[in-house]
Coordinates of C-alpha atoms in Angstrom, one line a residue:
X1 CA -20.3 5.5 74.3
X2 CA -17.3 4.1 72.3
X3 CA -18.2 3.5 68.5
X4 CA -15.7 1.1 66.9
X5 CA -14.1 2.3 63.8
X6 CA -16.1 1.3 60.4
X7 CA -14.3 -1.4 58.7
X8 CA -14.6 -1.8 54.7
X9 CA -13.2 -4.0 52.0
X10 CA -11.0 -2.2 49.8
X11 CA -12.0 -4.2 46.9
X12 CA -15.3 -2.4 46.8
X13 CA -13.4 1.0 46.0
X14 CA -14.0 2.1 42.5
X15 CA -11.7 4.3 40.8
X16 CA -11.6 6.6 37.6
X17 CA -9.4 6.1 35.0
X18 CA -6.9 4.2 36.8
X19 CA -9.1 1.2 37.9
X20 CA -6.9 -0.8 35.5
X21 CA -3.7 0.6 37.6
X22 CA -5.3 -0.5 41.0
X23 CA -6.3 -3.9 39.7
X24 CA -2.9 -5.0 38.3
X25 CA -0.8 -2.9 40.6
X26 CA 1.1 -1.0 38.0
X27 CA 1.7 2.6 36.9
X28 CA -0.3 2.4 33.7
X29 CA -3.6 3.9 32.3
X30 CA -4.5 2.0 29.4
X31 CA -5.8 3.6 26.0
X32 CA -9.3 3.6 26.3
X33 CA -9.2 5.1 29.7
X34 CA -6.4 7.5 28.6
X35 CA -8.4 8.9 26.0
X36 CA -11.5 9.3 28.4
X37 CA -9.2 11.1 30.9
X38 CA -7.8 13.2 27.9
X39 CA -11.3 14.2 26.5
X40 CA -12.7 14.9 29.9
X41 CA -9.6 17.3 30.9
X42 CA -10.0 19.0 27.4
X43 CA -13.8 19.5 27.8
X44 CA -13.4 21.3 31.1
X45 CA -10.6 23.6 29.5
X46 CA -13.2 24.4 26.7
X47 CA -16.0 25.1 28.9
X48 CA -14.1 27.5 31.1
X49 CA -12.7 29.5 28.1
X50 CA -15.8 29.3 25.9
X51 CA -17.3 32.1 28.0
X52 CA -14.6 34.5 27.2
X53 CA -14.6 34.1 23.5
X54 CA -15.4 36.8 21.0
X55 CA -16.4 40.6 21.8
X56 CA -19.7 39.6 23.4
X57 CA -17.9 37.3 25.9
X58 CA -18.0 37.5 29.5
X59 CA -15.3 38.5 32.0
X60 CA -14.1 35.9 34.4
X61 CA -12.8 36.5 38.0
X62 CA -9.3 35.3 38.7
X63 CA -8.0 35.3 42.4
X64 CA -4.5 35.0 43.5
X65 CA -2.6 35.7 46.8
X66 CA -5.8 37.4 48.2
X67 CA -6.1 39.8 45.0
X68 CA -8.9 39.7 42.6
X69 CA -9.3 41.1 39.0
X70 CA -11.6 40.5 35.9
X71 CA -10.2 39.4 32.6
X72 CA -11.8 38.0 29.4
X73 CA -8.2 37.3 28.0
X74 CA -8.1 33.6 26.9
X75 CA -4.4 33.1 27.9
X76 CA -4.8 34.5 31.1
X77 CA -7.5 32.2 32.1
X78 CA -5.9 29.1 30.8
X79 CA -2.9 29.8 32.6
X80 CA -5.1 30.3 35.9
X81 CA -6.6 27.0 35.7
X82 CA -5.2 23.9 37.8
X83 CA -6.4 20.4 38.2
X84 CA -6.1 19.0 41.4
X85 CA -6.5 15.7 39.8
X86 CA -2.7 14.3 39.2
X87 CA -3.4 13.1 35.7
X88 CA -5.8 15.8 34.3
X89 CA -3.1 18.0 35.1
X90 CA -0.5 16.4 33.1
X91 CA -2.7 16.5 30.2
X92 CA -3.4 20.2 31.1
X93 CA 0.5 21.0 31.0
X94 CA 0.7 19.1 27.8
X95 CA -1.9 21.2 26.2
X96 CA -0.1 24.3 27.8
X97 CA 3.1 23.7 25.9
X98 CA 1.5 23.8 22.7
X99 CA -0.7 26.9 23.9
X100 CA 2.1 28.7 24.9
X101 CA 3.9 28.4 21.3
X102 CA 0.8 30.5 19.8
X103 CA 0.8 33.0 22.6
X104 CA 4.8 33.3 22.5
X105 CA 4.7 33.8 18.5
X106 CA 1.3 35.8 17.9
X107 CA 0.2 37.0 21.3
X108 CA -3.2 36.5 21.0
X109 CA -5.4 33.1 19.8
X110 CA -5.7 30.8 23.1
X111 CA -9.3 30.7 23.0
X112 CA -9.6 30.5 19.2
X113 CA -7.2 27.7 19.2
X114 CA -8.8 25.7 22.1
X115 CA -12.6 26.0 20.4
X116 CA -11.2 25.3 17.3
X117 CA -9.5 22.3 18.2
X118 CA -12.8 21.1 20.0
X119 CA -14.8 21.5 16.9
X120 CA -11.8 19.5 15.1
X121 CA -11.9 16.7 17.7
X122 CA -15.5 16.3 17.4
X123 CA -15.5 16.1 13.5
X124 CA -12.5 13.7 13.1
X125 CA -12.9 11.6 16.2
X126 CA -15.2 8.8 14.4
X127 CA -13.2 9.0 11.0
X128 CA -10.7 6.5 12.2
X129 CA -12.2 3.1 12.2
X130 CA -9.0 1.1 13.2
X131 CA -5.6 1.2 14.2
X132 CA -4.3 1.8 10.6
X133 CA -7.0 4.9 10.2
X134 CA -5.4 6.6 13.1
X135 CA -1.8 6.4 11.6
X136 CA -3.1 7.5 8.4
X137 CA -5.0 10.5 10.0
X138 CA -1.8 11.5 12.2
X139 CA 0.2 11.4 9.0
X140 CA -2.3 13.4 7.0
X141 CA -2.5 16.1 10.1
X142 CA 1.4 16.2 10.3
X143 CA 1.1 17.1 6.1
X144 CA -1.1 19.6 6.7
X145 CA 0.8 21.2 9.6
X146 CA 3.8 21.3 7.2
X147 CA 2.0 23.0 4.3
X148 CA 0.7 25.6 6.3
X149 CA 3.9 26.7 8.0
X150 CA 5.4 27.1 4.9
X151 CA 6.3 30.8 4.9
X152 CA 7.0 31.3 1.0
X153 CA 3.1 30.9 0.5
X154 CA 2.3 33.8 2.5
X155 CA 4.8 35.9 0.5
X156 CA 3.1 34.5 -2.5
X157 CA -0.4 35.7 -1.2
X158 CA 1.0 39.0 -0.4
X159 CA 2.1 39.3 -4.2
X160 CA -1.3 38.5 -5.2
X161 CA -2.7 40.9 -2.9
X162 CA -4.9 38.3 -0.7
X163 CA -2.6 39.3 2.1
X164 CA -2.4 43.1 2.7
X165 CA 0.4 45.1 4.6
X166 CA -0.2 47.1 7.4
X167 CA -1.2 50.6 7.3
X168 CA -2.1 53.2 10.2
X169 CA -5.4 52.1 10.8
X170 CA -5.0 48.5 10.6
X171 CA -2.1 48.9 13.2
X172 CA -4.5 50.7 15.5
X173 CA -7.5 48.1 15.0
X174 CA -5.5 45.1 15.7
X175 CA -3.9 46.5 18.8
X176 CA -7.5 47.4 19.9
X177 CA -8.7 43.8 19.1
X178 CA -5.7 42.3 20.9
X179 CA -6.1 44.6 23.9
X180 CA -9.5 43.8 24.3
X181 CA -10.9 47.1 23.0
X182 CA -9.1 49.2 25.8
X183 CA -8.8 52.2 24.3
X184 CA -6.8 53.8 26.8
X185 CA -4.1 51.1 26.5
X186 CA -4.3 51.1 22.8
X187 CA -3.6 54.7 22.3
X188 CA -0.7 54.5 24.6
X189 CA 0.8 51.4 23.0
X190 CA 0.5 52.8 19.5
X191 CA 2.8 55.8 20.7
X192 CA 5.1 53.7 22.4
X193 CA 5.7 51.6 18.8
X194 CA 6.3 54.9 17.1
X195 CA 5.3 53.4 14.0
X196 CA 7.0 54.6 11.0
X197 CA 5.2 54.3 7.3
X198 CA 6.4 54.7 3.9
X199 CA 5.2 57.1 1.2
X200 CA 2.0 55.0 0.5
X201 CA 0.9 54.8 4.0
X202 CA 2.2 51.4 4.6
X203 CA 3.9 50.6 7.8
X204 CA 7.6 49.9 7.5
X205 CA 8.9 49.8 11.2
X206 CA 7.9 49.8 14.9
X207 CA 9.9 50.0 18.1
X208 CA 10.2 47.0 20.3
X209 CA 8.5 47.9 23.6
X210 CA 10.0 46.6 27.0
X211 CA 7.4 46.4 29.6
X212 CA 7.9 46.9 33.4
X213 CA 5.5 47.4 36.2
X214 CA 5.2 49.8 39.2
X215 CA 2.6 48.9 42.1
X216 CA 1.5 51.8 44.2
X217 CA -1.0 50.3 46.5
X218 CA -1.7 53.6 48.3
X219 CA -2.4 56.1 45.5
X220 CA -3.1 54.2 42.5
X221 CA -6.5 53.5 41.8
X222 CA -6.7 53.3 38.2
X223 CA -4.2 51.9 35.8
X224 CA -1.3 54.5 34.6
X225 CA 0.7 54.2 31.5
X226 CA 4.0 56.1 30.9
X227 CA 6.8 55.3 28.0
X228 CA 10.3 56.7 27.4
X229 CA 12.2 55.8 24.0
X230 CA 15.5 54.0 24.8
X231 CA 18.7 55.4 23.7
X232 CA 21.8 53.4 22.0
X233 CA 22.4 51.5 18.7
X234 CA 22.3 47.9 20.2
X235 CA 20.8 46.6 23.3
X236 CA 20.6 43.5 25.3
X237 CA 18.8 42.7 28.2
X238 CA 20.7 41.7 31.4
X239 CA 20.4 40.9 35.0
X240 CA 22.9 43.1 37.2
X241 CA 24.5 40.9 39.8
X242 CA 22.7 41.6 43.6
X243 CA 26.1 42.4 44.8
X244 CA 26.7 45.1 42.4
X245 CA 23.0 46.3 42.0
X246 CA 23.0 49.9 40.4
X247 CA 21.6 51.7 37.4
X248 CA 23.9 53.7 35.1
X249 CA 21.7 56.1 33.7
X250 CA 24.4 58.6 32.4
X251 CA 26.2 57.0 29.6
X252 CA 30.0 56.2 30.5
X253 CA 32.9 55.0 28.6
X254 CA 33.9 51.6 29.7
X255 CA 35.9 48.5 28.3
X256 CA 33.5 45.4 27.4
X257 CA 34.4 41.9 27.5
X258 CA 31.9 39.4 26.5
X259 CA 32.4 35.7 28.3
X260 CA 30.2 33.0 26.4
X261 CA 30.2 30.8 29.4
X262 CA 29.8 31.2 32.9
X263 CA 32.2 33.6 34.4
X264 CA 34.2 31.8 37.6
X265 CA 37.2 31.9 39.7
X266 CA 39.5 30.2 37.1
X267 CA 38.5 33.2 34.6
X268 CA 39.2 35.9 37.3
X269 CA 43.0 34.4 37.3
X270 CA 43.0 34.7 33.3
X271 CA 42.6 38.5 34.3
X272 CA 45.4 38.3 36.5
X273 CA 43.2 38.5 39.4
X274 CA 42.0 41.9 38.2
X275 CA 45.2 43.3 38.3
X276 CA 45.6 44.3 34.5
X277 CA 46.0 47.7 34.2
X278 CA 43.4 49.6 32.3
X279 CA 42.6 53.5 32.1
X280 CA 38.8 52.8 32.0
X281 CA 36.6 50.4 34.0
X282 CA 35.8 47.0 32.5
X283 CA 32.4 45.6 32.2
X284 CA 32.2 41.9 31.8
X285 CA 29.1 40.4 30.1
X286 CA 28.8 36.6 30.9
X287 CA 26.4 34.0 30.3
X288 CA 26.4 33.7 34.1
X289 CA 28.9 34.7 37.1
X290 CA 29.0 31.8 39.7
X291 CA 28.3 32.9 43.3
X292 CA 31.2 31.4 44.8
X293 CA 33.3 33.8 42.9
X294 CA 31.7 36.6 44.5
X295 CA 31.1 35.2 47.7
X296 CA 34.7 33.8 48.3
X297 CA 37.0 36.2 45.9
X298 CA 35.3 39.3 44.6
X299 CA 33.4 40.8 47.4
X300 CA 36.1 39.6 50.4
X301 CA 39.1 41.6 48.2
X302 CA 37.2 44.5 46.8
X303 CA 34.7 47.3 48.3
X304 CA 31.8 47.6 45.7
X305 CA 31.4 51.8 45.5
X306 CA 29.0 52.9 42.9
X307 CA 30.7 54.8 39.8
X308 CA 28.2 57.8 41.0
X309 CA 29.9 57.9 44.4
X310 CA 33.3 58.2 43.1
X311 CA 34.5 54.5 43.2
X312 CA 37.4 53.3 41.7
X313 CA 36.4 49.9 41.3
X314 CA 37.8 48.9 37.9
X315 CA 35.7 45.4 37.1
X316 CA 31.9 45.1 37.0
X317 CA 29.8 42.2 35.9
X318 CA 26.2 41.5 34.5
X319 CA 24.6 38.3 33.1
X320 CA 22.5 38.0 29.9
X321 CA 19.1 37.0 30.1
X322 CA 16.6 35.6 27.6
X323 CA 15.8 32.5 25.7
X324 CA 18.7 32.3 23.2
X325 CA 21.6 33.1 25.0
X326 CA 24.0 31.5 22.1
X327 CA 22.9 33.7 19.6
X328 CA 22.7 36.9 21.7
X329 CA 26.6 36.2 22.4
X330 CA 27.5 35.7 18.8
X331 CA 25.4 38.8 17.5
X332 CA 26.8 41.0 20.6
X333 CA 30.5 40.1 19.6
X334 CA 29.8 40.8 15.9
X335 CA 28.2 44.2 16.7
X336 CA 31.0 45.3 19.0
X337 CA 33.9 43.8 16.8
X338 CA 35.5 41.8 19.6
X339 CA 36.7 38.3 20.2
X340 CA 34.2 36.3 22.6
X341 CA 36.2 35.5 26.0
X342 CA 36.0 31.5 26.1
X343 CA 37.0 28.5 28.3
X344 CA 39.9 28.1 25.9
X345 CA 41.2 31.7 26.4
X346 CA 44.8 31.3 27.9
X347 CA 45.6 34.0 30.9
X348 CA 46.9 36.8 31.3
X349 CA 44.1 38.3 28.8
X350 CA 45.3 40.9 26.4
X351 CA 42.4 43.4 27.0
X352 CA 42.9 44.9 23.6
X353 CA 42.3 41.6 21.9
X354 CA 39.3 40.9 23.9
X355 CA 37.9 44.1 24.2
X356 CA 37.0 47.6 23.0
X357 CA 36.0 50.8 24.5
X358 CA 32.3 51.9 24.2
X359 CA 30.0 54.3 25.7
X360 CA 27.4 52.3 27.3
X361 CA 24.4 53.2 29.9
X362 CA 22.0 50.8 31.7
X363 CA 18.2 51.8 31.4
X364 CA 15.9 50.8 34.1
X365 CA 18.2 48.5 35.6
X366 CA 18.0 45.7 32.9
X367 CA 18.6 47.1 29.5
X368 CA 22.4 47.4 28.4
X369 CA 22.8 50.4 25.5
X370 CA 25.7 50.7 23.5
X371 CA 26.4 53.8 21.6
X372 CA 28.3 54.6 18.3
X373 CA 28.2 51.1 17.0
X374 CA 28.6 50.1 13.7
X375 CA 26.4 48.0 11.9
X376 CA 27.6 44.2 11.5
X377 CA 27.1 44.0 7.6
X378 CA 29.2 41.0 6.9
X379 CA 28.1 39.0 9.8
X380 CA 24.3 39.8 8.8
X381 CA 25.0 38.6 5.4
X382 CA 26.3 35.3 7.2
X383 CA 22.8 35.3 9.0
X384 CA 21.0 35.7 5.8
X385 CA 22.5 32.9 4.1
X386 CA 22.0 30.4 7.2
X387 CA 18.2 31.6 6.9
X388 CA 18.2 30.6 3.3
X389 CA 19.5 27.5 4.4
X390 CA 17.3 26.8 7.2
X391 CA 15.5 23.6 5.9
X392 CA 12.7 24.0 8.6
X393 CA 10.6 26.4 6.3
X394 CA 9.0 27.4 9.5
X395 CA 7.5 30.9 9.7
X396 CA 8.6 31.2 13.4
X397 CA 12.2 30.5 12.4
X398 CA 11.9 32.9 9.5
X399 CA 10.9 35.5 11.8
X400 CA 13.6 34.9 14.5
X401 CA 16.3 35.0 11.7
X402 CA 14.8 38.4 10.4
X403 CA 14.9 39.9 14.1
X404 CA 18.6 38.8 14.5
X405 CA 19.6 40.3 11.3
X406 CA 17.7 43.8 11.8
X407 CA 19.3 43.9 15.4
X408 CA 22.9 43.4 13.9
X409 CA 22.3 46.1 11.3
X410 CA 21.2 48.6 14.2
X411 CA 17.5 48.8 12.6
X412 CA 16.0 47.8 15.8
X413 CA 14.7 50.5 18.5
X414 CA 13.3 50.1 22.0
X415 CA 10.8 51.9 24.1
X416 CA 10.2 51.2 27.9
X417 CA 6.8 50.9 28.6
X418 CA 5.7 51.2 32.3
X419 CA 2.7 50.5 33.8
X420 CA 1.3 51.6 37.6
X421 CA -1.4 49.9 39.3
X422 CA -2.1 49.2 43.0
X423 CA -3.1 45.4 42.2
X424 CA -0.6 43.0 41.6
X425 CA -2.4 40.6 39.8
X426 CA -4.1 43.2 37.5
X427 CA -0.5 44.4 36.7
X428 CA 0.3 40.7 35.8
X429 CA -2.6 40.4 33.4
X430 CA -1.8 43.8 31.9
X431 CA 1.6 43.2 31.0
X432 CA 0.7 39.6 29.5
X433 CA -1.8 41.7 27.3
X434 CA 0.9 44.1 26.4
X435 CA 3.0 41.3 25.5
X436 CA 0.4 39.7 23.3
X437 CA -0.4 42.8 21.5
X438 CA 3.4 43.5 20.7
X439 CA 3.6 40.0 19.6
X440 CA 0.7 40.2 17.0
X441 CA 1.9 43.4 15.7
X442 CA 5.5 42.0 15.0
X443 CA 3.8 38.9 13.2
X444 CA 1.8 41.2 11.3
X445 CA 4.6 43.5 10.1
X446 CA 6.5 40.3 9.3
X447 CA 3.8 38.5 7.4
X448 CA 0.9 41.0 6.5
X449 CA -2.8 41.0 7.9
X450 CA -6.2 39.5 6.5
X451 CA -9.6 39.7 7.7
X452 CA -10.5 38.7 11.2
X453 CA -12.2 35.4 12.2
X454 CA -9.6 33.3 10.7
X455 CA -10.6 33.6 7.3
X456 CA -6.9 33.1 5.7
X457 CA -6.7 29.9 7.7
X458 CA -9.8 28.9 6.0
X459 CA -8.8 29.9 2.7
X460 CA -5.6 27.8 3.0
X461 CA -7.4 24.9 4.3
X462 CA -9.8 25.0 1.5
X463 CA -7.0 25.2 -1.0
X464 CA -5.5 22.0 0.3
X465 CA -9.4 20.6 0.0
X466 CA -9.3 21.2 -3.6
X467 CA -5.9 20.1 -4.2
X468 CA -6.3 16.7 -2.7
X469 CA -9.7 16.2 -4.5
X470 CA -7.9 16.6 -7.9
X471 CA -4.7 14.6 -6.8
X472 CA -4.1 11.1 -6.0
X473 CA -2.1 11.1 -3.0
X474 CA -0.8 7.6 -2.1
X475 CA -4.5 6.4 -2.5
X476 CA -5.6 8.5 0.4
X477 CA -7.0 11.0 -1.4
X478 CA -10.6 10.3 -0.1
X479 CA -9.3 10.5 3.6
X480 CA -7.0 13.6 2.7
X481 CA -10.1 15.6 1.3
X482 CA -12.3 14.4 4.2
X483 CA -10.0 15.5 6.8
X484 CA -9.7 19.1 5.1
X485 CA -13.2 19.4 4.5
X486 CA -14.0 18.8 8.3
X487 CA -11.4 21.2 9.3
X488 CA -13.1 23.6 7.1
X489 CA -16.4 23.0 8.7
X490 CA -14.6 23.6 12.0
X491 CA -13.4 27.1 11.3
X492 CA -17.2 28.1 10.1
X493 CA -18.2 26.7 13.4
X494 CA -16.3 29.7 15.0
X495 CA -18.3 32.0 13.3
X496 CA -21.4 30.4 14.4
X497 CA -20.4 30.5 17.9
X498 CA -19.8 34.5 17.8
X499 CA -23.1 35.0 16.0
X500 CA -25.2 32.9 18.3
X501 CA -23.5 34.5 21.2
X502 CA -25.2 37.7 20.0
X503 CA -28.4 36.7 18.3
X504 CA -28.8 33.0 19.9
X505 CA -31.4 34.3 22.4
X506 CA -33.7 36.5 20.4
X507 CA -37.4 35.6 21.3
X508 CA -38.6 37.4 17.9
X509 CA -39.0 34.4 15.6
X510 CA -39.0 36.8 12.5
X511 CA -36.2 38.6 13.6
X512 CA -34.3 35.5 14.5
X513 CA -34.9 34.0 11.1
X514 CA -34.0 37.1 9.3
X515 CA -30.6 37.3 11.3
X516 CA -29.8 33.6 10.5
X517 CA -30.5 34.5 6.7
X518 CA -28.2 37.4 7.0
X519 CA -25.7 35.1 8.8
X520 CA -25.9 32.4 6.1
X521 CA -25.4 35.1 3.3
X522 CA -22.3 36.5 5.1
X523 CA -20.9 33.1 5.6
X524 CA -21.3 32.5 1.8
X525 CA -19.4 35.6 1.1
X526 CA -17.0 35.2 3.8
X527 CA -15.5 31.9 3.0
X528 CA -15.6 32.5 -0.9
X529 CA -12.0 33.5 -1.6
X530 CA -13.3 35.4 -4.7
X531 CA -14.7 38.1 -2.3
X532 CA -11.7 37.9 0.2
X533 CA -11.7 41.7 0.5
X534 CA -14.9 41.6 2.7
X535 CA -15.6 40.3 6.1
X536 CA -18.1 40.6 8.9
X537 CA -17.1 43.0 11.6
X538 CA -18.1 41.4 14.8
X539 CA -17.4 44.8 16.7
X540 CA -19.7 46.8 14.7
X541 CA -22.1 44.2 13.3
X542 CA -21.6 44.8 9.9
X543 CA -20.0 43.8 6.5
X544 CA -16.6 45.6 6.2
X545 CA -13.6 45.6 4.0
X546 CA -10.6 43.6 5.3
X547 CA -8.8 46.9 6.7
X548 CA -11.6 47.4 9.5
X549 CA -10.7 44.8 12.0
X550 CA -7.9 42.4 10.3
X551 CA -5.5 39.7 12.2
X552 CA -2.0 38.8 11.4
X553 CA -2.0 36.2 8.7
X554 CA 0.5 34.5 10.9
X555 CA -2.0 34.7 13.6
X556 CA -4.4 32.4 11.5
X557 CA -1.7 29.7 10.5
X558 CA -0.5 29.3 14.3
X559 CA -4.0 29.1 15.3
X560 CA -4.6 26.6 13.1
X561 CA -1.6 24.3 13.4
X562 CA -1.8 24.7 17.3
X563 CA -5.3 23.2 17.1
X564 CA -4.1 20.4 14.7
X565 CA -1.4 19.5 17.0
X566 CA -3.9 19.1 20.1
X567 CA -6.3 17.3 17.9
X568 CA -3.4 14.8 16.9
X569 CA -2.5 14.5 20.5
X570 CA -6.2 13.6 21.4
X571 CA -6.7 11.2 18.7
X572 CA -3.6 9.1 18.9
X573 CA -3.1 9.1 22.8
X574 CA -2.2 5.6 24.0
X575 CA -1.3 4.0 27.3
X576 CA 0.0 6.7 29.8
X577 CA 2.7 5.5 32.1
X578 CA 2.6 7.9 35.3
X579 CA 5.1 8.6 37.7
X580 CA 5.4 5.4 40.1
X581 CA 5.8 7.7 43.1
X582 CA 1.9 8.6 42.7
X583 CA 1.1 4.7 42.5
X584 CA 0.2 4.8 46.5
X585 CA -1.5 6.9 47.4
X586 CA -2.8 7.1 43.5
X587 CA -3.7 10.7 43.5
X588 CA -7.0 9.6 41.8
X589 CA -10.5 10.4 42.9
X590 CA -12.8 7.6 43.7
X591 CA -16.0 7.0 45.5
X592 CA -17.2 4.3 47.9
X593 CA -19.7 1.7 47.0
X594 CA -22.5 2.4 49.5
X595 CA -23.1 -1.1 49.7
X596 CA -19.9 -2.2 50.9
X597 CA -20.5 -1.6 54.5

């Protein structure tokens, strides 16, 4: 029997979040619907990450390309999320931009940031009574962000003893916490960092750790770690062009030309088509090299023998890679004491003017090492002057400036850290975790350490609360103080989350009350700036001195600022105009009224 297809009136179709868009044939989600979309998306993210929080948190299973592994790392869990709902994915990507800053700058802190933002949002969402209140709240949150990121305050707190410098024990414990209590990884990372201490036992230097992975699906059943200290006075990350792929392990004498733009056929002509005489090979380090130059000029005219094979090729190329290529080019030319090869350079090029001979090697195929360099002292002084003139007063900007200065003064050394595992996904998660450990240690070296559980962030917010109570700030003193007080309460809520993850299910009423009484006493001490030397150790479940399991002071600030940024986005979200190509089909979920047929 032939059954005719069912017909229904499309006007009965109901859509979530985008009913206005469907009713008005426009690619707009208005204020109320968009806020609900943001809140629902954020709630899903929070519920997913909540289970990984703290030392008592659970692991989650992540599957990718038919490989599965377990992790309790918040950032990797967050990165694995994807919303099939188009508009929720857009909200997720916006939050991801904020979270990435925390992970890049201090390594850990994703779960703390998300859960703190949730508590701050719940505490602040009912404060705004009208649009004018929303504008005031946004302005107050921005003022708090700026105040928290002022690096001079951390420096002052280091002087008064509230923020402490790293020593051997705190170094080990911070890495252990950041590595999710993996002792094997922690011990290897500490050795790879090769920490140096002064006569008072304070940490003064750690090596940069460059991570690579090696998969051996047949023979590796457990993760293996190895490391080697890289040679050379100055190093930059590079990508050898595929047509010239090789590893120059043995140091060799070469002329170095640094090209500050993409090297092309016109630049090759300035080198007189590679006919300029030179007694040693020439390595051109460029921002990039055009594929057209290799395809149509270079590889057609020249064989590409390796130096190890006795080849007589004179010109070699590599591309710089990294996030701040312009800075790397300026710093490299300063250290090598040569002029950059620019677009304005006229040919034929004078090699003695644009290059110098250096002994170089390429370690592990991606690290270019220079030997016998001289510290660029005068250039470093210029960078120091520019750092002082930087009006941003950002902890991150300060850290970037100091990193460049140390590199130009040849104070940086690198370690190549290699992991071997049979699971590609597991390798990726471990590489990410190592990067997190290195970031949080770097921030701790630069800005000192404080007790765990965002205590320093709480103290900073409590100071602002007391300051706003005493000062009349544009007649908004009550609102300023209330917002600071509610943020302080949100931080206290994180303490409760960890506590209840351990003791919340105790059936013995007397024992539970005893534990809650202890918790209240610890909280009273924990959030009192006068007893800042003590904290509650969530690992050993006892009161401890700050040295036991500290965090970077910058970690606290980054988590707080990112959490406030998320809250600001959620509180002030207005209409959302989406990509018009999604208008039909809308990409939104919907349901059919059962009475429509």
